[in-house]
Amino acid sequence: MTTDPRDLVKKKPGLALWLPLALFGAFFVLVIWGLVRPADREVASAFIGKPLPEFNLPPATEARPGLATATFRAGKPRLLNVFASWCVPCAVESPQLAALAAQGIEIDGVAIRDRKEDLDRFLATNGNPFKRIGKDDLSQVQLAIGSSGVPETFVVDGKGVIRYQHIGDIRPEDVPLILGKLAEAAQ
Amino acid sequence: MIAEIGLAVLWMAAALAVLQLVAGVLALKPRGANLIDVVRPVAVMQGVLVLIAFACLVSLFLTTDLSVKLVAENSHSAKPFIFKLAGTWGNHEGSMLLWVTIMAVAGGIVALIEKRLREDTLIATLAGQAFVSLGFYAFLLLSSNPFERLPEPAPEGAGLNPLLQDVGLAFHPPTLYVGYVGLSIAFSFAIGALVTRDVGPAFARAMRPWVLGAWIFLTLGITAGSYWAYYTLGWGGWWFWDPVENASLMPWLAATALLHSASVLASRNALRAWTVMLGVIAFSMSMVGTFLVRSGILTSVHAFAVDPERGSFILALLAIYIGGALTLFGVRASTVTEGSRFSFVSREAALVFNNVMLCGILGIVLVGTLYPLLTEAMGVKVSVGPPYFNPVSAIFAIPMLLVLAVGPLLRWRQDRLNRITMPVAIAAVLAAAVLLGVEVLAPQIKVLPLLGLAVAVGVAYASFLPLRGRNLHRTPLPIWGMVIAHFGIAVALFGMASESAFSTERLAAMNPGDSQQVGPYTLTLKNIAPVAGPNWTALEATVAASYAGGEPAILHPQARTFSNPPGNRTESALKTRWNGQLYAVLGEEGEDGRWQMRFWWKPFVPLIWLGGLLVALGGLLALLGRVASDIRRLVATDKIAYRRQRQGR
């Protein structure tokens, strides 16, 4: 006796034939939603939960010392801001950084492919909220911490572990989020 | 001038595609029968014209014509020749033109040589192919014109992403494209067969070489892509379940299923509706993959290809073609008459099982890839990685591999299991011996690598069983192809399991003169010196690697810095032996002036890619066998026709 295994799979062939289309419809709805959803800037970075890589950057300006990983292991959460004088959104976010610094948050900077004169002018114009500024002319530290552009801001806890990555400039409405992440990191 | 010729020719080709579609549709009606002779020549002409347009773009890149926007944005006069050539398709516009070119040329070849299929089915197929091409012509001509000129020629080009300046990668995308587009031919055949209700062995035989060809290229593309990621990303891994990797794996899984079910349809006239559906699904997966990569809807290491607007365009095409084809399938498949029946113990049943398992893996890869998007719709962010993909795909893969060992030994239609008990038992004993042996020698091994090693050895043995009792000189090429491809799967699996189980890693800060031990290797850092290439400079380490105390080999891992555009890339250094590979990466200089060095010893890891190549070789043998027998038959029928003609006179 021969039986067709398909007989067992397809009790109602009429409806089963529409199943692929139904699945495709579901896929379609999902990706349409994915395309039109509001741009979400809170990227779940692969580097969250990872320790900062070892680095030791020379100072980018005489006004501030250079930056090394050891700074981030001092026990208190800090912000690591990746910026450059040639970057317009970096200037736009400077009031927010200043506001954070005024609340006692310690912020360190990594200046990407920058020149000393340009950087000094940038800091003179936009204020200097940084405790330390490291010089990263080859974007090596930037790439190593998973930052693909400027500005980006990392919340690093007191043990040197990345807790949050903010891509793009910090808008005034983002400040509470950053403070919240810092508070989480302090626990 | 060349750019203008290219654009003009591209428009003409698009116009011919319209003609091909309209004439094809009208020719299927009783009153349009006189149009039937138009479709084939138009399809051939369309292929020729697009080929000319593509040649124009290649020549613009080779001469670095900086008045053309695409060249200025993606090339650079200082680039080596090979990357100028690869620059043609290393960008969105050029890659879409390559896509259309392959599609039209393939359509032209079908029109030129396909003689087995019923004429109306072929016409419907060519009309379907024109319909699919038209979407991509619209995409090119309306929103991504590759021949656009700049108002003023640029002084110098912007260069190519440093990650892409690699010989392996220069040929990785076109290889995958040939695969994707080959599946578009299978798709068009499926549409043609549905339209004329002609789903039978002739359809499967006409489609099969295209599926085989596409599948060979996909296999090569995935293998090459995996090796590229392995040696350039410098992470020592060979598969990351990244959305883009999944995007190339899904069409491969669907094409593998299609290949097997088309064989059943061609030889046994069974699995009709299922084969047609897989024909649609395989190309759908190519388009879904392209969409996922291009739209940036999922974050991935391939972010250089992202553009949401283009994503929307591809999505619209996806809706028209795939939605349309699946609707046609829903309407027509119920009228596809049932094929031949078969027993539970038969080669057909084994192939059905293989198909279901492949589709199962396809399903879980698709779900895993889309899952982050799905949960985000519910407000949770997750990323899905190896802890999901590895075990869940193994649930389907291991039973499939067991059936792979047995299926080819079964007879068509109906068989008895006790006929093949003896050879299968030997394979099972071999696998069990490996299982026990490894468990005793390496008791800390995890379950999946252990099962992988055992199954790999069993399948490797079983893959040669279909040859037993055959005269090896008379064994048809497709049988050899199957044997080698199945053996290749076992070889690759062995490499994967071994890499996962036995790799050792060493991360060390070293001064010149320091030594480190990894696996059987002793590594001594000799020195670190700067070197320069055509468009990069690098720090290069000289490492002496001595295997088990023997004569040392010299390795040169580099950290490269590219000038145009600026960027960094690690260039790992590999030392391949028959029993594994040493992998060395130069990291950064530490605070104390010591250098970060990273070494891996990966036993049998090259088998992963060797297996992939064997699978592709198996496909190639099968394809050659099929094409050779098709040609022999064509010649024979031509002779008969010629004799009849003469006798008639």
Coordinates of C-alpha atoms in Angstrom, one line a residue, chain B residues 6-7 9-10 13 49-58 60-61 70 88-89 91-105 136-137 139-141 144-147 177 181 294:
Chain B
G6 CA 25.3 53.5 -21.2
L7 CA 22.2 55.4 -20.1
V9 CA 21.2 51.6 -24.0
L10 CA 19.8 51.0 -20.5
A13 CA 16.7 47.6 -22.7
L49 CA 21.8 45.8 -24.6
V50 CA 22.1 45.5 -20.8
L51 CA 25.5 43.9 -21.2
I52 CA 26.6 46.9 -23.2
A53 CA 25.4 49.3 -20.5
F54 CA 27.3 47.3 -17.9
A55 CA 30.4 47.3 -20.0
C56 CA 30.1 51.1 -20.2
L57 CA 30.0 51.4 -16.5
V58 CA 33.0 49.1 -16.1
L60 CA 34.1 54.4 -16.7
F61 CA 35.5 52.9 -13.5
L70 CA 29.2 57.3 -9.0
T88 CA 31.9 49.0 -10.4
W89 CA 29.7 46.9 -8.2
N91 CA 28.2 50.5 -4.5
H92 CA 24.4 50.6 -4.6
E93 CA 23.9 51.8 -8.2
G94 CA 26.5 49.6 -9.8
S95 CA 25.3 46.6 -7.9
M96 CA 21.8 47.1 -9.1
L97 CA 23.0 47.4 -12.6
L98 CA 24.9 44.2 -12.1
W99 CA 21.7 42.6 -10.8
V100 CA 19.7 43.7 -13.9
T101 CA 22.6 42.6 -16.2
I102 CA 22.7 39.1 -14.8
M103 CA 18.9 38.9 -14.9
A104 CA 18.6 40.0 -18.5
V105 CA 21.5 37.9 -19.7
F136 CA 14.7 46.7 -11.2
Y137 CA 14.9 48.9 -14.3
F139 CA 14.6 51.3 -9.5
L140 CA 17.8 52.0 -11.6
L141 CA 16.5 54.6 -14.0
S144 CA 19.6 55.3 -8.8
N145 CA 21.0 56.2 -12.2
P146 CA 24.6 55.0 -12.2
F147 CA 25.6 57.2 -15.2
Y177 CA 24.2 38.2 -6.9
V181 CA 19.4 36.3 -9.8
R294 CA 19.8 47.6 2.1

